[in-house]
Amino acid sequence: MKICVFLGPTMPVEAARAILPDAVYLPPVAQADVVSALHIHRPDVLALIDGVFGQSLAVWHKEILFALHEGVTVFGASSMGALRAVECAEYGMIGVGEVVRQYTDGTLTEDDEVALAHAGPEDGFMPLSEPMVNLRASFRAAQDAGVIDAALHDRLVAAAKRLYFPERARDRIWAEAGLTDAETERLEGFLATGYVDLKRRDAETLLHHLRDLALRGVTALPPRVPFDFNRTHFFEVLYERDRRAVHGGHEVPLSSIANHAALHRADFAEINAAALGRVLSLQLAELVGVTVDAAAVTEETRRFCWRRGITSAEALAGWQRRNDLTEAEFSGLMMELAVERAMRHWLIARRFMARTTRPVLNELRVRGLYEAVAEDAALAERVAELHFADFSRQPAVEMDRLVLDHIEQTDGRMDAHYTAWAYEAGFKDANDLRIDLVKARQVRDLFRRLADEAEAALREGETVP
């Protein structure tokens, strides 16, 4: 049973791994992380503990429902996992722990009860503020131990609740509650050993439960609650554009692979036209009632494999993995190719926010270009992330200059004014194109500087007697 755990400030990964050593540990869950994990790791179980919601979009209920509908068992506890477990319980998500119980019975009603500020991955997501659920449990324990009375307990809870969640540090709470020095000393002394980390307890409970399942030899869990999953347009946007894949050791959104192809492939106009033509064929076929049977799809698959020298099921499965397709998605692509043999030209406006990402990526796959473009895109994305993370500090450059520089220094081509080309190529608008042009220029300039420095060093070495 393969398990993926989304974990961050609730407890260190090392401590979690000591309980459940064979799980795949991922950072706090954000939007698109669940569908990405399903594709990259192919898990049987997802365990959601921590998640983000301020600096990034929070994990969407729809992608959790998608995972459940695909037969993946999804657990939630402690933090974002507890919130989503309560909200998605009727569809089969399983909540574990005291925090889930308190949200279920209405003791807790607000999201900020589990929220806290924390450091980034480089610092192990170290907590920088106190979650309200832990404070409530700790103040209750202090009252039960006789360290504080009921009145002071209520003052402390009210003071903590008045503070915005990132400001819930102990000194701020003590000041907000008006604690005396003696009260502060007594309370701090108790919390040194009596602090109740409710979120961590729940996380450990979930991890122990999953470990016990593994020890019992459970390889899969029974499906939870059957329901119809509606693949809405906005879910398709998430699945087609925001879902990530791994190439060259780096994760990259599918939309970035398509955008990279748009900017760097000399033959992108043909790729884009073919991609949109294929989807248009499907739309027109639906309107006029043109269909294909299983034999036609089988023949299309045979032709496809023959052109690429794919001679075995193992080789085909490997191609599908490298091109980020499930077996079902590959079968869908073969259906598209079969339908294309009968129809073709408008599409972009109809696809709305999904734009051209999926058709472009499929055309790259069909032409055998996807793997190289994906690795280039993933590398460029990683370099930009490492060296040019603060986009706001980059100098302003005229759009015309950006476009001309890109055309002069790359194989990318634009066969219309950039405002029209951006729309046709799958960018949201010219400003969206500008962002990618600036990023491409930064990465290109960095590589050029490194190459020049290497060449200068070689020349200097040749002149040494």
CSV table of C-alpha atoms in Angstrom, one decimal:
chain,number,residue,atom,x,y,z
A,1,MET,CA,0.0,0.0,0.0
A,2,LYS,CA,1.6,3.2,-1.2
A,3,ILE,CA,1.0,6.2,1.1
A,4,CYS,CA,1.6,9.9,0.5
A,5,VAL,CA,1.5,12.2,3.5
A,6,PHE,CA,1.2,16.0,3.2
A,7,LEU,CA,3.1,17.3,6.3
A,8,GLY,CA,4.6,20.6,7.4
A,9,PRO,CA,4.6,22.6,10.7
A,10,THR,CA,2.5,20.1,12.7
A,11,MET,CA,5.5,17.8,13.2
A,12,PRO,CA,9.0,17.2,11.7
A,13,VAL,CA,9.2,14.8,8.9
A,14,GLU,CA,11.9,12.9,10.7
A,15,ALA,CA,9.6,12.3,13.6
A,16,ALA,CA,6.8,11.2,11.2
A,17,ARG,CA,9.2,8.9,9.4
A,18,ALA,CA,10.1,7.2,12.7
A,19,ILE,CA,6.4,6.2,12.9
A,20,LEU,CA,5.6,5.5,9.2
A,21,PRO,CA,9.0,5.0,7.5
A,22,ASP,CA,7.8,3.9,4.1
A,23,ALA,CA,5.5,6.8,3.2
A,24,VAL,CA,6.2,9.5,0.7
A,25,TYR,CA,6.3,12.8,2.6
A,26,LEU,CA,5.3,15.9,0.7
A,27,PRO,CA,5.1,19.6,1.8
A,28,PRO,CA,1.9,21.2,3.1
A,29,VAL,CA,-0.8,20.6,0.5
A,30,ALA,CA,-1.9,23.4,-1.8
A,31,GLN,CA,-4.2,23.6,-4.8
A,32,ALA,CA,-3.2,21.1,-7.6
A,33,ASP,CA,-1.0,19.1,-5.2
A,34,VAL,CA,-3.5,16.3,-4.8
A,35,VAL,CA,-4.0,15.7,-8.5
A,36,SER,CA,-0.2,16.1,-9.0
A,37,ALA,CA,0.5,13.5,-6.3
A,38,LEU,CA,-1.9,11.1,-7.9
A,39,HIS,CA,-0.1,11.4,-11.2
A,40,ILE,CA,3.5,11.4,-9.9
A,41,HIS,CA,3.3,8.9,-7.1
A,42,ARG,CA,0.3,6.8,-7.9
A,43,PRO,CA,-0.7,6.3,-4.2
A,44,ASP,CA,-3.3,4.0,-2.7
A,45,VAL,CA,-3.7,6.4,0.3
A,46,LEU,CA,-3.4,10.1,0.8
A,47,ALA,CA,-3.0,11.5,4.3
A,48,LEU,CA,-3.6,15.3,4.5
A,49,ILE,CA,-2.3,16.9,7.7
A,50,ASP,CA,-0.9,20.3,6.9
A,51,GLY,CA,-1.9,22.7,4.1
A,52,VAL,CA,-1.3,26.3,2.9
A,53,PHE,CA,-4.0,28.9,2.2
A,54,GLY,CA,-2.6,32.4,2.4
A,55,GLN,CA,0.5,32.5,0.3
A,56,SER,CA,-1.0,29.9,-2.1
A,57,LEU,CA,-4.5,28.7,-3.1
A,58,ALA,CA,-5.7,26.0,-0.6
A,59,VAL,CA,-6.3,22.4,-1.7
A,60,TRP,CA,-9.6,22.3,-3.6
A,61,HIS,CA,-12.3,20.0,-2.4
A,62,LYS,CA,-12.9,19.0,-6.0
A,63,GLU,CA,-9.4,17.4,-6.3
A,64,ILE,CA,-10.0,15.5,-3.1
A,65,LEU,CA,-13.3,14.2,-4.5
A,66,PHE,CA,-11.4,13.3,-7.7
A,67,ALA,CA,-9.0,11.2,-5.7
A,68,LEU,CA,-11.8,9.5,-3.8
A,69,HIS,CA,-13.6,8.8,-7.1
A,70,GLU,CA,-10.4,7.3,-8.5
A,71,GLY,CA,-10.4,4.8,-5.7
A,72,VAL,CA,-7.7,6.4,-3.5
A,73,THR,CA,-8.4,6.4,0.2
A,74,VAL,CA,-8.0,9.9,1.7
A,75,PHE,CA,-7.5,10.6,5.4
A,76,GLY,CA,-7.4,14.0,7.1
A,77,ALA,CA,-6.2,15.1,10.5
A,78,SER,CA,-4.8,18.0,12.7
A,79,SER,CA,-4.9,21.0,10.4
A,80,MET,CA,-6.0,21.6,6.8
A,81,GLY,CA,-6.5,17.8,6.7
A,82,ALA,CA,-9.0,18.1,9.6
A,83,LEU,CA,-11.0,20.9,7.8
A,84,ARG,CA,-11.2,19.0,4.5
A,85,ALA,CA,-12.0,15.7,6.2
A,86,VAL,CA,-15.1,17.2,7.9
A,87,GLU,CA,-16.1,19.0,4.7
A,88,CYS,CA,-15.7,15.9,2.5
A,89,ALA,CA,-16.8,13.3,5.0
A,90,GLU,CA,-20.1,12.5,3.1
A,91,TYR,CA,-18.0,11.6,0.0
A,92,GLY,CA,-15.8,9.2,2.0
A,93,MET,CA,-12.8,11.2,3.3
A,94,ILE,CA,-11.9,9.8,6.7
A,95,GLY,CA,-11.2,12.2,9.6
A,96,VAL,CA,-9.0,11.1,12.4
A,97,GLY,CA,-8.4,12.7,15.8
A,98,GLU,CA,-9.7,15.2,18.4
A,99,VAL,CA,-9.6,18.3,16.1
A,100,VAL,CA,-11.8,16.5,13.6
A,101,ARG,CA,-14.2,15.5,16.4
A,102,GLN,CA,-14.5,19.1,17.6
A,103,TYR,CA,-15.2,20.4,14.1
A,104,THR,CA,-17.7,17.6,13.6
A,105,ASP,CA,-19.7,18.3,16.7
A,106,GLY,CA,-19.6,22.1,16.3
A,107,THR,CA,-17.2,22.8,19.2
A,108,LEU,CA,-15.0,24.5,16.6
A,109,THR,CA,-16.4,26.4,13.7
A,110,GLU,CA,-13.7,28.7,12.3
A,111,ASP,CA,-10.7,27.9,10.1
A,112,ASP,CA,-8.3,30.0,12.1
A,113,GLU,CA,-8.5,27.5,15.0
A,114,VAL,CA,-5.9,25.4,13.2
A,115,ALA,CA,-4.0,28.1,11.4
A,116,LEU,CA,-0.5,29.3,12.2
A,117,ALA,CA,2.4,31.1,10.6
A,118,HIS,CA,5.4,29.0,9.7
A,119,ALA,CA,8.8,29.2,8.1
A,120,GLY,CA,9.6,27.8,4.6
A,121,PRO,CA,10.8,24.3,3.6
A,122,GLU,CA,14.4,25.3,4.0
A,123,ASP,CA,13.7,25.7,7.8
A,124,GLY,CA,11.5,22.6,8.1
A,125,PHE,CA,8.3,24.6,8.1
A,126,MET,CA,9.1,25.6,11.7
A,127,PRO,CA,6.0,27.1,13.5
A,128,LEU,CA,6.2,30.8,14.1
A,129,SER,CA,2.9,31.2,15.9
A,130,GLU,CA,0.6,29.1,18.1
A,131,PRO,CA,-2.5,27.3,16.7
A,132,MET,CA,-5.6,28.2,18.6
A,133,VAL,CA,-6.6,24.5,19.1
A,134,ASN,CA,-3.3,23.9,20.9
A,135,LEU,CA,-3.8,27.0,23.0
A,136,ARG,CA,-7.3,26.0,24.1
A,137,ALA,CA,-6.2,22.5,25.1
A,138,SER,CA,-3.1,23.9,26.9
A,139,PHE,CA,-5.0,26.5,28.8
A,140,ARG,CA,-7.6,23.9,29.8
A,141,ALA,CA,-4.9,21.6,31.1
A,142,ALA,CA,-3.4,24.5,33.1
A,143,GLN,CA,-6.8,25.2,34.7
A,144,ASP,CA,-7.3,21.5,35.5
A,145,ALA,CA,-3.8,21.5,37.1
A,146,GLY,CA,-4.8,24.5,39.2
A,147,VAL,CA,-2.2,26.8,37.6
A,148,ILE,CA,-4.8,29.3,36.5
A,149,ASP,CA,-8.4,29.8,37.5
A,150,ALA,CA,-11.5,29.8,35.3
A,151,ALA,CA,-11.5,33.6,34.9
A,152,LEU,CA,-7.9,33.7,33.8
A,153,HIS,CA,-8.5,30.8,31.5
A,154,ASP,CA,-11.3,32.6,29.8
A,155,ARG,CA,-9.2,35.8,29.6
A,156,LEU,CA,-6.4,33.9,27.9
A,157,VAL,CA,-8.7,32.2,25.3
A,158,ALA,CA,-10.4,35.5,24.5
A,159,ALA,CA,-7.1,37.3,24.2
A,160,ALA,CA,-5.6,34.7,21.9
A,161,LYS,CA,-8.8,34.6,19.8
A,162,ARG,CA,-8.7,38.4,19.3
A,163,LEU,CA,-5.3,38.2,17.7
A,164,TYR,CA,-4.8,37.6,14.0
A,165,PHE,CA,-3.6,34.0,13.8
A,166,PRO,CA,0.1,34.8,12.7
A,167,GLU,CA,0.3,37.1,15.8
A,168,ARG,CA,-0.5,34.4,18.3
A,169,ALA,CA,2.9,34.2,19.9
A,170,ARG,CA,2.9,33.7,23.7
A,171,ASP,CA,4.3,37.1,24.6
A,172,ARG,CA,1.6,38.8,22.5
A,173,ILE,CA,-1.1,36.7,24.1
A,174,TRP,CA,0.2,37.4,27.6
A,175,ALA,CA,0.3,41.1,26.9
A,176,GLU,CA,-3.2,41.0,25.3
A,177,ALA,CA,-4.6,39.2,28.3
A,178,GLY,CA,-2.9,41.6,30.8
A,179,LEU,CA,-1.0,38.9,32.7
A,180,THR,CA,1.0,39.9,35.7
A,181,ASP,CA,4.7,38.8,36.0
A,182,ALA,CA,3.6,36.2,38.6
A,183,GLU,CA,0.9,34.8,36.4
A,184,THR,CA,3.2,34.7,33.4
A,185,GLU,CA,5.9,32.9,35.4
A,186,ARG,CA,3.4,30.3,36.6
A,187,LEU,CA,1.9,29.7,33.2
A,188,GLU,CA,5.2,29.5,31.4
A,189,GLY,CA,6.5,27.1,34.0
A,190,PHE,CA,3.5,24.8,33.4
A,191,LEU,CA,3.7,25.0,29.6
A,192,ALA,CA,7.3,24.0,29.7
A,193,THR,CA,6.2,20.4,30.3
A,194,GLY,CA,2.4,20.6,30.2
A,195,TYR,CA,1.8,22.1,26.8
A,196,VAL,CA,-0.8,20.1,24.8
A,197,ASP,CA,0.1,19.8,21.2
A,198,LEU,CA,-3.3,18.6,20.0
A,199,LYS,CA,-2.4,18.9,16.3
A,200,ARG,CA,0.7,16.7,16.7
A,201,ARG,CA,-1.2,14.2,18.8
A,202,ASP,CA,-3.8,13.8,16.0
A,203,ALA,CA,-1.1,13.6,13.3
A,204,GLU,CA,0.6,10.9,15.3
A,205,THR,CA,-2.7,9.0,15.7
A,206,LEU,CA,-3.2,9.1,12.0
A,207,LEU,CA,0.4,7.9,11.2
A,208,HIS,CA,0.1,5.1,13.8
A,209,HIS,CA,-3.2,4.0,12.2
A,210,LEU,CA,-1.6,3.9,8.8
A,211,ARG,CA,1.4,2.0,10.1
A,212,ASP,CA,-0.9,-0.6,11.8
A,213,LEU,CA,-2.6,-1.1,8.4
A,214,ALA,CA,0.7,-1.7,6.8
A,215,LEU,CA,1.9,-4.1,9.5
A,216,ARG,CA,-1.3,-6.1,9.1
A,217,GLY,CA,-0.4,-6.5,5.4
A,218,VAL,CA,-3.2,-4.4,4.1
A,219,THR,CA,-2.4,-3.5,0.5
A,220,ALA,CA,-5.6,-1.6,-0.4
A,221,LEU,CA,-8.6,-0.2,1.4
A,222,PRO,CA,-12.2,-0.8,0.3
A,223,PRO,CA,-13.9,2.0,-1.7
A,224,ARG,CA,-15.7,4.4,0.6
A,225,VAL,CA,-18.9,6.1,-0.8
A,226,PRO,CA,-19.9,5.8,-4.4
A,227,PHE,CA,-20.8,9.1,-6.1
A,228,ASP,CA,-20.8,10.7,-9.5
A,229,PHE,CA,-17.9,13.0,-10.2
A,230,ASN,CA,-18.6,16.0,-12.4
A,231,ARG,CA,-15.5,17.0,-14.3
A,232,THR,CA,-16.4,20.7,-14.5
A,233,HIS,CA,-14.6,23.2,-16.7
A,234,PHE,CA,-12.7,24.6,-13.8
A,235,PHE,CA,-11.6,21.1,-12.7
A,236,GLU,CA,-10.3,20.5,-16.2
A,237,VAL,CA,-8.4,23.8,-15.9
A,238,LEU,CA,-6.7,22.5,-12.8
A,239,TYR,CA,-6.1,19.0,-14.2
A,240,GLU,CA,-4.9,20.1,-17.7
A,241,ARG,CA,-2.8,23.2,-16.7
A,242,ASP,CA,-1.9,23.2,-13.0
A,243,ARG,CA,-1.1,19.5,-12.5
A,244,ARG,CA,2.6,18.9,-12.2
A,245,ALA,CA,4.9,16.2,-13.7
A,246,VAL,CA,8.5,15.4,-13.0
A,247,HIS,CA,11.2,15.7,-15.7
A,248,GLY,CA,14.9,15.9,-15.2
A,249,GLY,CA,14.4,15.6,-11.5
A,250,HIS,CA,12.3,18.8,-11.3
A,251,GLU,CA,8.5,19.3,-11.0
A,252,VAL,CA,6.9,21.4,-13.6
A,253,PRO,CA,3.3,22.4,-14.3
A,254,LEU,CA,1.8,21.0,-17.5
A,255,SER,CA,1.0,24.5,-18.6
A,256,SER,CA,4.7,25.5,-18.3
A,257,ILE,CA,5.6,22.7,-20.7
A,258,ALA,CA,3.1,24.0,-23.3
A,259,ASN,CA,4.3,27.6,-22.8
A,260,HIS,CA,7.9,26.6,-23.1
A,261,ALA,CA,7.1,24.9,-26.4
A,262,ALA,CA,5.3,28.0,-27.6
A,263,LEU,CA,8.3,30.2,-26.9
A,264,HIS,CA,11.2,27.9,-27.9
A,265,ARG,CA,10.0,25.5,-30.7
A,266,ALA,CA,10.6,26.8,-34.2
A,267,ASP,CA,7.8,24.5,-35.4
A,268,PHE,CA,5.4,25.6,-32.7
A,269,ALA,CA,2.9,27.1,-35.2
A,270,GLU,CA,2.4,23.7,-36.8
A,271,ILE,CA,2.2,22.1,-33.4
A,272,ASN,CA,-0.4,24.5,-32.2
A,273,ALA,CA,-2.5,24.3,-35.4
A,274,ALA,CA,-2.4,20.5,-35.3
A,275,ALA,CA,-3.4,20.5,-31.6
A,276,LEU,CA,-6.3,22.8,-32.1
A,277,GLY,CA,-7.3,21.1,-35.3
A,278,ARG,CA,-7.5,17.8,-33.4
A,279,VAL,CA,-9.8,19.1,-30.7
A,280,LEU,CA,-11.9,20.9,-33.2
A,281,SER,CA,-12.3,17.6,-35.1
A,282,LEU,CA,-13.7,16.1,-31.9
A,283,GLN,CA,-16.1,19.0,-31.4
A,284,LEU,CA,-17.4,18.8,-34.9
A,285,ALA,CA,-17.7,15.1,-34.8
A,286,GLU,CA,-19.9,15.4,-31.8
A,287,LEU,CA,-22.1,17.9,-33.5
A,288,VAL,CA,-22.6,15.9,-36.7
A,289,GLY,CA,-22.7,12.5,-35.0
A,290,VAL,CA,-19.5,11.1,-36.4
A,291,THR,CA,-18.2,8.2,-34.2
A,292,VAL,CA,-15.5,5.5,-34.4
A,293,ASP,CA,-15.6,2.0,-33.2
A,294,ALA,CA,-13.2,0.0,-31.1
A,295,ALA,CA,-11.6,-1.5,-34.2
A,296,ALA,CA,-10.7,1.9,-35.5
A,297,VAL,CA,-9.1,2.9,-32.2
A,298,THR,CA,-7.1,-0.3,-32.2
A,299,GLU,CA,-5.9,0.3,-35.7
A,300,GLU,CA,-4.9,3.9,-34.7
A,301,THR,CA,-3.0,2.6,-31.7
A,302,ARG,CA,-1.2,0.1,-34.0
A,303,ARG,CA,-0.2,2.8,-36.4
A,304,PHE,CA,0.9,5.1,-33.6
A,305,CYS,CA,3.1,2.4,-32.0
A,306,TRP,CA,4.5,1.3,-35.4
A,307,ARG,CA,5.7,4.9,-36.3
A,308,ARG,CA,7.5,5.1,-33.0
A,309,GLY,CA,9.0,1.6,-32.9
A,310,ILE,CA,7.0,0.6,-29.9
A,311,THR,CA,6.8,-3.2,-30.1
A,312,SER,CA,5.7,-4.4,-26.7
A,313,ALA,CA,3.3,-3.6,-23.9
A,314,GLU,CA,6.2,-2.7,-21.6
A,315,ALA,CA,7.6,-0.3,-24.1
A,316,LEU,CA,4.2,1.3,-24.5
A,317,ALA,CA,3.8,1.6,-20.8
A,318,GLY,CA,7.2,3.3,-20.6
A,319,TRP,CA,6.3,5.8,-23.3
A,320,GLN,CA,3.1,6.6,-21.5
A,321,ARG,CA,5.0,7.3,-18.2
A,322,ARG,CA,7.5,9.5,-19.9
A,323,ASN,CA,4.8,11.5,-21.6
A,324,ASP,CA,2.7,11.9,-18.5
A,325,LEU,CA,-0.3,9.9,-19.6
A,326,THR,CA,-2.2,7.3,-17.8
A,327,GLU,CA,-3.4,4.2,-19.7
A,328,ALA,CA,-6.9,5.6,-19.9
A,329,GLU,CA,-5.5,9.0,-21.1
A,330,PHE,CA,-3.5,7.3,-23.8
A,331,SER,CA,-6.5,5.4,-24.9
A,332,GLY,CA,-8.3,8.7,-25.1
A,333,LEU,CA,-5.5,10.2,-27.2
A,334,MET,CA,-5.8,7.2,-29.6
A,335,MET,CA,-9.6,7.9,-29.9
A,336,GLU,CA,-8.8,11.5,-30.8
A,337,LEU,CA,-6.4,10.4,-33.5
A,338,ALA,CA,-9.0,8.0,-34.9
A,339,VAL,CA,-11.7,10.7,-34.9
A,340,GLU,CA,-9.4,13.1,-36.5
A,341,ARG,CA,-9.2,10.9,-39.6
A,342,ALA,CA,-12.7,12.1,-40.5
A,343,MET,CA,-12.8,16.3,-39.4
A,344,ARG,CA,-11.0,20.4,-38.3
A,345,HIS,CA,-10.8,24.8,-37.0
A,346,TRP,CA,-12.2,27.0,-34.2
A,347,LEU,CA,-11.6,26.2,-30.5
A,348,ILE,CA,-9.8,28.6,-28.2
A,349,ALA,CA,-12.8,30.8,-27.3
A,350,ARG,CA,-14.8,27.7,-26.5
A,351,ARG,CA,-12.2,26.2,-24.2
A,352,PHE,CA,-12.1,29.4,-22.1
A,353,MET,CA,-9.5,29.3,-19.3
A,354,ALA,CA,-8.2,25.9,-20.2
A,355,ARG,CA,-6.9,27.5,-23.5
A,356,THR,CA,-4.4,25.3,-25.4
A,357,THR,CA,-2.4,23.5,-22.8
A,358,ARG,CA,-3.8,20.0,-23.1
A,359,PRO,CA,-4.0,20.0,-27.0
A,360,VAL,CA,-0.5,21.4,-27.3
A,361,LEU,CA,0.9,18.8,-24.9
A,362,ASN,CA,-0.8,16.0,-26.7
A,363,GLU,CA,0.6,17.3,-30.0
A,364,LEU,CA,4.1,17.3,-28.5
A,365,ARG,CA,3.5,13.8,-27.4
A,366,VAL,CA,2.3,12.7,-30.8
A,367,ARG,CA,5.4,14.3,-32.5
A,368,GLY,CA,7.8,12.7,-29.9
A,369,LEU,CA,8.8,16.1,-28.6
A,370,TYR,CA,7.2,16.1,-25.2
A,371,GLU,CA,10.0,14.6,-23.2
A,372,ALA,CA,12.7,17.1,-24.4
A,373,VAL,CA,10.5,20.1,-24.1
A,374,ALA,CA,9.3,19.0,-20.6
A,375,GLU,CA,12.9,18.6,-19.3
A,376,ASP,CA,13.9,22.0,-20.8
A,377,ALA,CA,10.8,23.6,-19.2
A,378,ALA,CA,11.4,22.0,-15.9
A,379,LEU,CA,15.0,23.1,-15.8
A,380,ALA,CA,14.1,26.7,-16.8
A,381,GLU,CA,11.4,26.7,-14.1
A,382,ARG,CA,13.9,25.5,-11.5
A,383,VAL,CA,16.6,28.0,-12.5
A,384,ALA,CA,14.1,30.9,-12.4
A,385,GLU,CA,12.9,29.8,-9.0
A,386,LEU,CA,16.4,29.6,-7.6
A,387,HIS,CA,17.8,32.8,-9.2
A,388,PHE,CA,14.9,35.1,-10.0
A,389,ALA,CA,12.2,34.4,-7.4
A,390,ASP,CA,11.5,38.1,-6.7
A,391,PHE,CA,10.0,39.1,-10.0
A,392,SER,CA,9.1,42.6,-8.8
A,393,ARG,CA,12.7,43.6,-8.6
A,394,GLN,CA,13.5,42.9,-12.3
A,395,PRO,CA,14.0,46.0,-14.5
A,396,ALA,CA,11.2,47.0,-16.8
A,397,VAL,CA,11.7,46.2,-20.4
A,398,GLU,CA,9.5,47.3,-23.3
A,399,MET,CA,7.4,44.5,-24.6
A,400,ASP,CA,8.5,45.1,-28.2
A,401,ARG,CA,12.1,44.7,-27.1
A,402,LEU,CA,11.3,41.5,-25.2
A,403,VAL,CA,9.6,40.0,-28.2
A,404,LEU,CA,12.4,41.0,-30.7
A,405,ASP,CA,15.2,39.8,-28.3
A,406,HIS,CA,13.4,36.5,-28.0
A,407,ILE,CA,12.9,36.0,-31.7
A,408,GLU,CA,16.5,37.0,-32.4
A,409,GLN,CA,18.1,34.7,-29.8
A,410,THR,CA,15.8,31.6,-29.8
A,411,ASP,CA,14.0,29.4,-32.3
A,412,GLY,CA,10.7,30.8,-31.1
A,413,ARG,CA,8.6,32.5,-33.7
A,414,MET,CA,5.5,34.7,-33.6
A,415,ASP,CA,3.6,35.0,-36.8
A,416,ALA,CA,1.3,37.8,-35.7
A,417,HIS,CA,1.4,40.8,-33.3
A,418,TYR,CA,2.2,39.5,-29.9
A,419,THR,CA,-1.3,40.4,-28.5
A,420,ALA,CA,-2.9,38.1,-31.0
A,421,TRP,CA,-0.2,35.5,-30.9
A,422,ALA,CA,-0.3,35.3,-27.1
A,423,TYR,CA,-4.0,34.4,-27.3
A,424,GLU,CA,-3.5,31.9,-30.1
A,425,ALA,CA,-0.5,30.3,-28.3
A,426,GLY,CA,-2.4,29.7,-25.1
A,427,PHE,CA,-1.3,32.5,-22.9
A,428,LYS,CA,-4.0,34.3,-20.9
A,429,ASP,CA,-3.1,37.7,-22.4
A,430,ALA,CA,-0.1,39.8,-23.4
A,431,ASN,CA,0.8,40.4,-19.8
A,432,ASP,CA,0.9,36.7,-19.2
A,433,LEU,CA,3.2,36.3,-22.2
A,434,ARG,CA,5.4,39.1,-20.9
A,435,ILE,CA,6.0,37.3,-17.6
A,436,ASP,CA,7.2,34.2,-19.5
A,437,LEU,CA,9.3,36.3,-21.9
A,438,VAL,CA,11.0,38.0,-19.0
A,439,LYS,CA,11.6,34.7,-17.3
A,440,ALA,CA,13.0,33.1,-20.5
A,441,ARG,CA,15.3,36.1,-21.0
A,442,GLN,CA,16.6,35.9,-17.4
A,443,VAL,CA,17.4,32.3,-17.7
A,444,ARG,CA,18.9,32.8,-21.2
A,445,ASP,CA,21.1,35.6,-20.0
A,446,LEU,CA,22.2,33.6,-16.9
A,447,PHE,CA,23.2,30.6,-19.1
A,448,ARG,CA,25.1,33.0,-21.5
A,449,ARG,CA,27.0,34.6,-18.7
A,450,LEU,CA,28.0,31.2,-17.3
A,451,ALA,CA,29.1,30.1,-20.8
A,452,ASP,CA,31.2,33.3,-21.3
A,453,GLU,CA,32.8,32.8,-17.9
A,454,ALA,CA,33.7,29.2,-18.8
A,455,GLU,CA,35.1,30.2,-22.1
A,456,ALA,CA,37.2,32.9,-20.6
A,457,ALA,CA,38.5,30.5,-18.0
A,458,LEU,CA,39.5,28.0,-20.7
A,459,ARG,CA,41.3,30.7,-22.7
A,460,GLU,CA,43.1,31.9,-19.6
A,461,GLY,CA,44.2,28.3,-19.0
A,462,GLU,CA,45.5,28.0,-22.6
A,463,THR,CA,47.8,31.0,-22.1
A,464,VAL,CA,49.5,29.7,-19.0
A,465,PRO,CA,53.0,28.5,-19.9
